[in-house]
Structures are given as C-alpha cells and as structure tokens.
C-alpha cells in the first residue's frame, strides 16, 4: 500500500526490541512543539501500530480528491478555530507530505482559510449530500531547505543518523527543485517543509540505526491513483515530487483511489533500499505493521520483515546494472580508450567479449557493470566514446561475499590481503600491487611473494 513517512516509521517501530528507548530518544531531541502518539490499529483484521505526529497539538493530513466529490455547497459557512488535531476520521491518510501548508519556504506563522465543500471523505456526521463549505484557520511553521538542515543538525543526532536524515532531505530538496525549476540554494519547501515531516524522517533513520540494519530490499512501490489536493492545487497521483524521486524505481498504480506513496516515503525508500523486486529467500524473525488512517477494501498497512539471510551466512545480495553494446567498426585502441573512460567514471567493472556478427564480421561486446547512481552517466559515455547507436541495459541480481583487508608481514615486507567470506565460502587474495612492488624490490619472482603472503 505504498509508503509514507509515518507508516514506515510505525512498521519499523514494531521491530524494535526496546520501543521505550526509541520513544525517549525522540522526546529528547527537542523538535519544537512536536509530539508522537503511538496507538494500536486494525485494518481488515490485521493489527499493527499507527503513529500520529502532531505539531503544536495539531495533525496535518492529506486531502485526496475523490471522484464523487461534490461541487455544490451550502450558502452558509461555518468559521471555527482549531486548537487540537484536525479530527477528520478514519478515512483520512496520515501521509502528511501533501497537506495544507504554506507556499513560503522561510519559517513563519500563518493562517488561511480553505474550502472542504464535498472534499475527501471528512468525518462530518451529515450525509454526503449535505456537504458544506467551511473555513478554518490554524497556525503552523514552515522552513526552507537550509532551515530544515539547521534543525536536523541542531537536535543532537548520532553522526550516522544525522548523515542519513540530511541525505533523505537532500533527495527531497533536489526533487522539489527539479519540479519547480529552481536551484536547490533558492528552494522554498512546501509540503515537506514542516516539522511533522522532519519527525518522520528522523524517526525512520533512528530506528534503522537502532536495529543495526544494513541491507534493505522492497517490493515495487504502489503509488495509488487519482488526484491529491496540494498547495499548488489539485495534482495527479503520484504527486510531482514523489514521481521525480521514484525515477528508476519500479512503481505501479491500480484501482485504489488516493495518494499511497508520498514524497517523504519515496525519499526514505530511495535512501535506504538497495533493491526492488520480489521478496528474496530469507528467514523472517519479526514482522512490523505500520497502519495508515484511511480504509480501503485492501488492508492499508505497510509491512516490514526483519530477516536473517541464513543462506548467505555473511554475504549479501543486491542488484547492479550491466550496460553493453556491440562494436564492429572500432580499432582496439579506440575501444581501450572507452574502456578506461568508463572505469574512471565510476564503473564497477569493464570488460570486452569477442563475438562474430553477421557477414562473418569479427567484433567485440563492450560491457560495464555499475550502480544505479551512475547508470545514466555511463550510458551517455558509451554513446559518446564508441561507434554504437544504442546501449543495452540489464538489471542483474548478484550474490556478494563480505570483504575486508588485513596486512600480513612476510620476509619480503608487509602485504595487504583481501579476505572474503559468505555463502559457505572463504577466500584470501594478496593485493597485486603490493606483491609486485615487493617482488621487484627483493628481486624475486612474483609467485614467491604471493605464496608467502598466502602462507601468513
């Protein structure tokens, strides 16, 4: 059911062995006027946790635009002040990234009136045919990108949690900047510039650190369908910032009307998830369910499985991209130049394969392996520095041995050795450069130094 910051935080929260330690830590951070409520929740017979983030006692909620939304309103208006959370009932989502927020990026107090005539399922007791227009005012603070960074830096997070939280907001900031066509330095945040979004981000980063998780996989992302009411008006689902963040990630829509993946949820997935796809083989130790507030025919929950991959026994699994092209009209020297450029530009590995093409033309396949972050860059470089007219892109799953280095002392000097283990395998390999330098210095064969390092 997609991903929002609060649902991710609630699902991860349920995995914690010491939930009180997390609650105490969040309270100690000193986020101004921010409180978190942790409550049991049930969706379609499944129980889990719903976390409500309030700022100044007020909860901000998204406003999905329904197909049956009424266009008429009573002639009278009901003006009223809210001092507590907007109690819009069980049919409202808590994906707060698209709520009633200011269009200004700097920190300020504001009040405004907005129309709920026939809006997304409010909890008014009147029949839907009696939908009425009403206005209400409330006060909240919004911060620009730099202001959010300063808040996160100032609340006393551990270094690795601080790095993750700032990284998530960098993803959010870059997406908003791209959508609005402004540089990041001049960006005024809207939906994600409030402290409730900060609490979601910091909470998720903190729990992941407390659990000691270093390998996260996720299913393709359900984004929902229809429209959502944002500060800039009614926008399609997924909202533009979420769609920008989700580039390169498998997503799908469906028949469920509503915003299921918010920009905050998308940015958290982008930061932490290493691979998207079917659930890999693993042994489940604990399951956490983070509940939304909206009710659908399907259970509105996000599940997190805490697992031990006993198959790998110290190794890991992830995905890489393989870029390749056929070359039958380039000299070996020209291919070698492209080879070096790809390696220098972030490729994990580059290699060529001899092939025979039509009309018995000898040729070569130039291939490189890379991570998603440099995929587009390397594809452009292959097109620029080779004669190919197209680059094939394949996603490859891989099993990886855990690697570390240690230095051993031999009669020929100190030699670094790469140690690798996982999947029932242990390997040791002396570093080529160290062995070659020692062999030349001591005037002995390469293999003599290599064997001495292995023996140690």
mmCIF file of C-alpha atoms in Angstrom, residues 28-312:
data_model
loop_
_atom_site.group_PDB
_atom_site.id
_atom_site.type_symbol
_atom_site.label_atom_id
_atom_site.label_comp_id
_atom_site.label_asym_id
_atom_site.label_seq_id
_atom_site.Cartn_x
_atom_site.Cartn_y
_atom_site.Cartn_z
ATOM 1 C CA UNK A 28 14.720 14.178 23.948
ATOM 2 C CA UNK A 29 15.527 15.599 20.531
ATOM 3 C CA UNK A 30 13.711 18.831 21.219
ATOM 4 C CA UNK A 31 11.825 19.216 17.943
ATOM 5 C CA UNK A 32 9.744 22.338 18.677
ATOM 6 C CA UNK A 33 6.159 21.521 19.738
ATOM 7 C CA UNK A 34 6.339 18.032 18.187
ATOM 8 C CA UNK A 35 4.623 15.099 19.886
ATOM 9 C CA UNK A 36 4.236 11.499 18.723
ATOM 10 C CA UNK A 37 1.264 9.324 19.662
ATOM 11 C CA UNK A 38 1.652 5.538 19.346
ATOM 12 C CA UNK A 39 -1.647 3.662 19.122
ATOM 13 C CA UNK A 40 -2.746 0.137 18.182
ATOM 14 C CA UNK A 41 -4.701 -0.014 14.936
ATOM 15 C CA UNK A 42 -6.559 -2.644 12.930
ATOM 16 C CA UNK A 43 -7.094 -2.900 9.182
ATOM 17 C CA UNK A 44 -9.031 -5.783 7.608
ATOM 18 C CA UNK A 45 -8.474 -7.854 10.745
ATOM 19 C CA UNK A 46 -4.709 -7.197 10.853
ATOM 20 C CA UNK A 47 -3.357 -5.408 13.914
ATOM 21 C CA UNK A 48 -0.449 -3.001 13.915
ATOM 22 C CA UNK A 49 0.641 0.440 15.072
ATOM 23 C CA UNK A 50 -0.439 3.873 13.909
ATOM 24 C CA UNK A 51 1.852 6.793 14.754
ATOM 25 C CA UNK A 52 0.376 10.269 14.764
ATOM 26 C CA UNK A 53 2.793 13.202 14.600
ATOM 27 C CA UNK A 54 1.386 16.453 15.926
ATOM 28 C CA UNK A 55 2.912 19.912 15.817
ATOM 29 C CA UNK A 56 1.533 22.238 18.455
ATOM 30 C CA UNK A 57 -1.183 19.666 19.133
ATOM 31 C CA UNK A 58 -2.283 19.762 15.509
ATOM 32 C CA UNK A 59 -2.077 16.944 12.962
ATOM 33 C CA UNK A 60 -1.871 17.728 9.268
ATOM 34 C CA UNK A 61 -3.405 15.282 6.850
ATOM 35 C CA UNK A 62 -3.571 14.866 3.103
ATOM 36 C CA UNK A 63 -6.677 15.597 1.082
ATOM 37 C CA UNK A 64 -7.312 13.066 -1.683
ATOM 38 C CA UNK A 65 -9.729 14.223 -4.345
ATOM 39 C CA UNK A 66 -12.499 11.669 -4.813
ATOM 40 C CA UNK A 67 -14.471 11.013 -7.964
ATOM 41 C CA UNK A 68 -17.714 11.606 -6.068
ATOM 42 C CA UNK A 69 -16.577 14.926 -4.649
ATOM 43 C CA UNK A 70 -19.464 17.363 -4.588
ATOM 44 C CA UNK A 71 -19.269 20.667 -6.384
ATOM 45 C CA UNK A 72 -22.056 22.403 -4.516
ATOM 46 C CA UNK A 73 -22.054 23.822 -1.030
ATOM 47 C CA UNK A 74 -24.448 25.379 1.430
ATOM 48 C CA UNK A 75 -24.715 29.114 1.232
ATOM 49 C CA UNK A 76 -23.716 29.411 4.880
ATOM 50 C CA UNK A 77 -20.215 28.964 6.172
ATOM 51 C CA UNK A 78 -19.027 27.608 9.478
ATOM 52 C CA UNK A 79 -15.958 29.516 10.632
ATOM 53 C CA UNK A 80 -14.198 27.955 13.577
ATOM 54 C CA UNK A 81 -10.777 27.809 15.186
ATOM 55 C CA UNK A 82 -8.944 24.520 15.757
ATOM 56 C CA UNK A 83 -6.763 24.205 18.826
ATOM 57 C CA UNK A 84 -6.308 20.434 18.513
ATOM 58 C CA UNK A 85 -5.666 17.915 15.745
ATOM 59 C CA UNK A 86 -7.975 18.015 12.735
ATOM 60 C CA UNK A 87 -10.161 15.005 13.550
ATOM 61 C CA UNK A 88 -11.128 14.032 10.014
ATOM 62 C CA UNK A 89 -11.887 10.445 10.897
ATOM 63 C CA UNK A 90 -10.702 7.023 9.876
ATOM 64 C CA UNK A 91 -10.896 7.741 6.175
ATOM 65 C CA UNK A 92 -8.038 10.226 6.143
ATOM 66 C CA UNK A 93 -4.493 9.248 5.348
ATOM 67 C CA UNK A 94 -1.592 10.345 7.515
ATOM 68 C CA UNK A 95 0.740 10.789 4.582
ATOM 69 C CA UNK A 96 1.327 14.347 5.613
ATOM 70 C CA UNK A 97 3.631 15.272 2.788
ATOM 71 C CA UNK A 98 0.676 16.790 0.912
ATOM 72 C CA UNK A 99 -1.351 18.754 3.411
ATOM 73 C CA UNK A 100 -2.450 22.311 3.979
ATOM 74 C CA UNK A 101 0.901 24.055 4.058
ATOM 75 C CA UNK A 102 2.291 27.464 3.231
ATOM 76 C CA UNK A 103 3.847 28.265 -0.108
ATOM 77 C CA UNK A 104 6.627 30.203 1.589
ATOM 78 C CA UNK A 105 9.925 28.473 2.270
ATOM 79 C CA UNK A 106 11.041 30.567 5.238
ATOM 80 C CA UNK A 107 9.963 29.908 8.802
ATOM 81 C CA UNK A 108 6.782 31.772 9.658
ATOM 82 C CA UNK A 109 3.405 31.595 11.309
ATOM 83 C CA UNK A 110 0.416 31.690 9.046
ATOM 84 C CA UNK A 111 -3.308 31.282 8.951
ATOM 85 C CA UNK A 112 -5.532 30.663 5.977
ATOM 86 C CA UNK A 113 -8.994 29.550 5.067
ATOM 87 C CA UNK A 114 -9.709 26.687 2.710
ATOM 88 C CA UNK A 115 -12.775 25.054 1.295
ATOM 89 C CA UNK A 116 -13.770 21.486 2.182
ATOM 90 C CA UNK A 117 -17.028 21.521 0.239
ATOM 91 C CA UNK A 118 -17.520 17.894 -0.619
ATOM 92 C CA UNK A 119 -13.806 17.223 -0.162
ATOM 93 C CA UNK A 120 -12.056 13.949 0.556
ATOM 94 C CA UNK A 121 -14.096 11.900 2.972
ATOM 95 C CA UNK A 122 -14.350 14.140 6.029
ATOM 96 C CA UNK A 123 -15.795 12.826 9.276
ATOM 97 C CA UNK A 124 -18.703 15.246 9.386
ATOM 98 C CA UNK A 125 -21.761 13.414 10.662
ATOM 99 C CA UNK A 126 -24.009 14.799 7.905
ATOM 100 C CA UNK A 127 -24.858 12.756 4.835
ATOM 101 C CA UNK A 128 -22.580 13.297 1.838
ATOM 102 C CA UNK A 129 -25.394 15.041 0.005
ATOM 103 C CA UNK A 130 -25.265 17.712 2.686
ATOM 104 C CA UNK A 131 -21.587 18.515 2.083
ATOM 105 C CA UNK A 132 -20.951 22.054 3.185
ATOM 106 C CA UNK A 133 -18.311 24.667 2.729
ATOM 107 C CA UNK A 134 -16.493 25.744 5.828
ATOM 108 C CA UNK A 135 -13.346 27.616 6.620
ATOM 109 C CA UNK A 136 -10.958 27.228 9.454
ATOM 110 C CA UNK A 137 -7.673 28.807 10.404
ATOM 111 C CA UNK A 138 -4.679 27.307 12.069
ATOM 112 C CA UNK A 139 -1.101 28.275 12.783
ATOM 113 C CA UNK A 140 1.958 26.355 11.740
ATOM 114 C CA UNK A 141 5.558 26.917 10.818
ATOM 115 C CA UNK A 142 7.285 26.164 7.550
ATOM 116 C CA UNK A 143 11.003 26.116 6.887
ATOM 117 C CA UNK A 144 13.092 26.467 3.760
ATOM 118 C CA UNK A 145 15.683 23.866 2.777
ATOM 119 C CA UNK A 146 18.511 25.484 4.726
ATOM 120 C CA UNK A 147 16.250 25.927 7.744
ATOM 121 C CA UNK A 148 15.381 22.210 7.754
ATOM 122 C CA UNK A 149 19.086 21.339 7.539
ATOM 123 C CA UNK A 150 19.844 23.591 10.513
ATOM 124 C CA UNK A 151 17.068 21.999 12.581
ATOM 125 C CA UNK A 152 18.296 18.471 11.841
ATOM 126 C CA UNK A 153 21.890 19.423 12.648
ATOM 127 C CA UNK A 154 20.847 21.064 15.901
ATOM 128 C CA UNK A 155 18.866 18.269 17.600
ATOM 129 C CA UNK A 156 21.774 16.096 18.705
ATOM 130 C CA UNK A 157 21.551 13.075 16.409
ATOM 131 C CA UNK A 158 24.339 10.466 16.254
ATOM 132 C CA UNK A 159 26.638 11.109 13.292
ATOM 133 C CA UNK A 160 25.381 8.245 11.116
ATOM 134 C CA UNK A 161 21.725 9.091 11.802
ATOM 135 C CA UNK A 162 22.445 12.758 11.040
ATOM 136 C CA UNK A 163 24.064 11.783 7.735
ATOM 137 C CA UNK A 164 21.055 9.673 6.763
ATOM 138 C CA UNK A 165 18.494 12.328 7.731
ATOM 139 C CA UNK A 166 20.322 15.020 5.771
ATOM 140 C CA UNK A 167 20.628 12.579 2.867
ATOM 141 C CA UNK A 168 16.875 11.980 2.818
ATOM 142 C CA UNK A 169 16.203 15.721 2.790
ATOM 143 C CA UNK A 170 18.733 16.211 0.014
ATOM 144 C CA UNK A 171 16.694 13.754 -2.084
ATOM 145 C CA UNK A 172 13.514 15.664 -1.191
ATOM 146 C CA UNK A 173 15.120 19.036 -1.896
ATOM 147 C CA UNK A 174 16.555 18.017 -5.252
ATOM 148 C CA UNK A 175 13.190 16.605 -6.329
ATOM 149 C CA UNK A 176 11.295 19.743 -5.313
ATOM 150 C CA UNK A 177 13.916 21.907 -7.041
ATOM 151 C CA UNK A 178 13.581 19.883 -10.253
ATOM 152 C CA UNK A 179 9.773 20.060 -10.176
ATOM 153 C CA UNK A 180 9.683 23.822 -9.553
ATOM 154 C CA UNK A 181 12.625 24.629 -11.831
ATOM 155 C CA UNK A 182 14.706 26.449 -9.221
ATOM 156 C CA UNK A 183 18.217 25.787 -7.865
ATOM 157 C CA UNK A 184 18.443 23.986 -4.542
ATOM 158 C CA UNK A 185 20.006 27.039 -2.900
ATOM 159 C CA UNK A 186 16.853 29.065 -3.625
ATOM 160 C CA UNK A 187 14.336 26.344 -2.841
ATOM 161 C CA UNK A 188 11.343 27.159 -0.648
ATOM 162 C CA UNK A 189 9.926 23.900 0.699
ATOM 163 C CA UNK A 190 6.174 23.411 0.800
ATOM 164 C CA UNK A 191 4.651 20.102 1.872
ATOM 165 C CA UNK A 192 7.922 18.660 3.235
ATOM 166 C CA UNK A 193 8.992 21.860 4.989
ATOM 167 C CA UNK A 194 7.095 21.177 8.216
ATOM 168 C CA UNK A 195 8.302 19.625 11.452
ATOM 169 C CA UNK A 196 5.991 16.613 11.199
ATOM 170 C CA UNK A 197 7.850 15.538 8.048
ATOM 171 C CA UNK A 198 11.151 16.085 9.867
ATOM 172 C CA UNK A 199 9.936 13.832 12.684
ATOM 173 C CA UNK A 200 9.025 11.097 10.192
ATOM 174 C CA UNK A 201 12.442 11.251 8.533
ATOM 175 C CA UNK A 202 14.449 11.421 11.750
ATOM 176 C CA UNK A 203 12.357 8.661 13.353
ATOM 177 C CA UNK A 204 12.898 6.238 10.464
ATOM 178 C CA UNK A 205 16.627 6.975 10.294
ATOM 179 C CA UNK A 206 16.948 6.497 14.049
ATOM 180 C CA UNK A 207 15.120 3.147 14.116
ATOM 181 C CA UNK A 208 17.168 1.760 11.224
ATOM 182 C CA UNK A 209 20.292 2.710 13.158
ATOM 183 C CA UNK A 210 18.981 1.183 16.395
ATOM 184 C CA UNK A 211 18.154 -2.079 14.607
ATOM 185 C CA UNK A 212 21.609 -2.213 13.005
ATOM 186 C CA UNK A 213 20.080 -2.813 9.570
ATOM 187 C CA UNK A 214 22.469 -2.557 6.623
ATOM 188 C CA UNK A 215 20.608 -4.372 3.832
ATOM 189 C CA UNK A 216 17.063 -3.374 2.859
ATOM 190 C CA UNK A 217 15.004 -4.695 -0.048
ATOM 191 C CA UNK A 218 11.486 -3.628 -1.005
ATOM 192 C CA UNK A 219 8.652 -4.627 -3.280
ATOM 193 C CA UNK A 220 7.748 -2.432 -6.261
ATOM 194 C CA UNK A 221 6.020 0.692 -4.981
ATOM 195 C CA UNK A 222 2.228 1.054 -5.125
ATOM 196 C CA UNK A 223 1.616 4.753 -5.764
ATOM 197 C CA UNK A 224 -2.191 4.777 -5.880
ATOM 198 C CA UNK A 225 -4.339 6.590 -8.424
ATOM 199 C CA UNK A 226 -6.488 9.688 -8.844
ATOM 200 C CA UNK A 227 -5.631 13.144 -7.575
ATOM 201 C CA UNK A 228 -4.481 14.862 -4.398
ATOM 202 C CA UNK A 229 -5.072 18.419 -3.236
ATOM 203 C CA UNK A 230 -1.725 20.172 -2.636
ATOM 204 C CA UNK A 231 -0.736 23.761 -2.033
ATOM 205 C CA UNK A 232 -0.372 24.360 -5.756
ATOM 206 C CA UNK A 233 -3.822 22.934 -6.485
ATOM 207 C CA UNK A 234 -5.162 19.533 -7.474
ATOM 208 C CA UNK A 235 -2.337 17.348 -8.787
ATOM 209 C CA UNK A 236 -2.230 13.820 -10.199
ATOM 210 C CA UNK A 237 -1.044 10.823 -8.158
ATOM 211 C CA UNK A 238 1.828 10.237 -7.737
ATOM 212 C CA UNK A 239 2.435 13.889 -6.894
ATOM 213 C CA UNK A 240 5.202 15.505 -8.999
ATOM 214 C CA UNK A 241 7.878 15.441 -6.269
ATOM 215 C CA UNK A 242 7.171 11.773 -5.480
ATOM 216 C CA UNK A 243 7.251 10.899 -9.188
ATOM 217 C CA UNK A 244 10.613 12.662 -9.541
ATOM 218 C CA UNK A 245 12.085 10.757 -6.592
ATOM 219 C CA UNK A 246 10.750 7.427 -7.856
ATOM 220 C CA UNK A 247 12.602 7.627 -11.172
ATOM 221 C CA UNK A 248 14.490 4.375 -11.673
ATOM 222 C CA UNK A 249 12.326 2.548 -9.099
ATOM 223 C CA UNK A 250 9.608 0.101 -10.208
ATOM 224 C CA UNK A 251 6.164 1.568 -9.441
ATOM 225 C CA UNK A 252 2.564 0.729 -10.281
ATOM 226 C CA UNK A 253 -0.896 2.269 -9.856
ATOM 227 C CA UNK A 254 -4.119 0.299 -9.763
ATOM 228 C CA UNK A 255 -7.741 0.827 -8.821
ATOM 229 C CA UNK A 256 -7.255 2.297 -5.329
ATOM 230 C CA UNK A 257 -8.052 5.998 -5.458
ATOM 231 C CA UNK A 258 -5.716 8.039 -3.291
ATOM 232 C CA UNK A 259 -2.108 9.016 -2.702
ATOM 233 C CA UNK A 260 -0.354 5.918 -1.373
ATOM 234 C CA UNK A 261 3.287 6.968 -1.767
ATOM 235 C CA UNK A 262 4.228 10.427 -0.509
ATOM 236 C CA UNK A 263 7.437 12.326 -1.315
ATOM 237 C CA UNK A 264 8.698 11.650 2.224
ATOM 238 C CA UNK A 265 8.042 7.927 1.889
ATOM 239 C CA UNK A 266 9.628 7.865 -1.569
ATOM 240 C CA UNK A 267 12.757 9.665 -0.332
ATOM 241 C CA UNK A 268 13.180 7.239 2.577
ATOM 242 C CA UNK A 269 12.920 4.295 0.173
ATOM 243 C CA UNK A 270 15.392 5.944 -2.206
ATOM 244 C CA UNK A 271 17.903 6.478 0.598
ATOM 245 C CA UNK A 272 17.819 3.057 2.208
ATOM 246 C CA UNK A 273 16.543 0.402 -0.217
ATOM 247 C CA UNK A 274 19.246 -1.422 -2.173
ATOM 248 C CA UNK A 275 16.971 -3.457 -4.439
ATOM 249 C CA UNK A 276 13.307 -3.517 -5.513
ATOM 250 C CA UNK A 277 11.555 -6.681 -6.614
ATOM 251 C CA UNK A 278 10.160 -9.972 -5.394
ATOM 252 C CA UNK A 279 10.991 -10.973 -1.823
ATOM 253 C CA UNK A 280 14.342 -12.817 -1.826
ATOM 254 C CA UNK A 281 14.923 -16.065 0.115
ATOM 255 C CA UNK A 282 15.316 -15.203 3.798
ATOM 256 C CA UNK A 283 14.375 -16.312 7.280
ATOM 257 C CA UNK A 284 11.800 -13.981 8.900
ATOM 258 C CA UNK A 285 12.394 -13.237 12.587
ATOM 259 C CA UNK A 286 9.853 -10.476 13.209
ATOM 260 C CA UNK A 287 7.118 -8.598 11.334
ATOM 261 C CA UNK A 288 6.042 -4.995 11.866
ATOM 262 C CA UNK A 289 2.821 -3.451 10.534
ATOM 263 C CA UNK A 290 2.555 0.309 10.118
ATOM 264 C CA UNK A 291 -1.060 1.409 9.687
ATOM 265 C CA UNK A 292 -2.489 4.318 7.745
ATOM 266 C CA UNK A 293 -5.701 6.017 8.822
ATOM 267 C CA UNK A 294 -7.630 5.528 5.596
ATOM 268 C CA UNK A 295 -9.833 2.500 4.978
ATOM 269 C CA UNK A 296 -9.822 0.632 1.664
ATOM 270 C CA UNK A 297 -11.026 -2.785 0.527
ATOM 271 C CA UNK A 298 -7.389 -3.856 0.924
ATOM 272 C CA UNK A 299 -5.605 -3.547 4.267
ATOM 273 C CA UNK A 300 -3.996 -0.100 4.428
ATOM 274 C CA UNK A 301 -0.787 -1.222 6.080
ATOM 275 C CA UNK A 302 2.905 -1.331 5.320
ATOM 276 C CA UNK A 303 4.751 -4.459 6.483
ATOM 277 C CA UNK A 304 8.410 -4.667 7.432
ATOM 278 C CA UNK A 305 10.064 -8.072 7.729
ATOM 279 C CA UNK A 306 13.153 -8.305 9.922
ATOM 280 C CA UNK A 307 15.106 -11.195 8.477
ATOM 281 C CA UNK A 308 18.299 -13.157 8.670
ATOM 282 C CA UNK A 309 19.595 -14.333 5.344
ATOM 283 C CA UNK A 310 20.968 -17.642 6.563
ATOM 284 C CA UNK A 311 21.650 -18.729 3.005
ATOM 285 C CA UNK A 312 24.346 -16.096 2.586
#
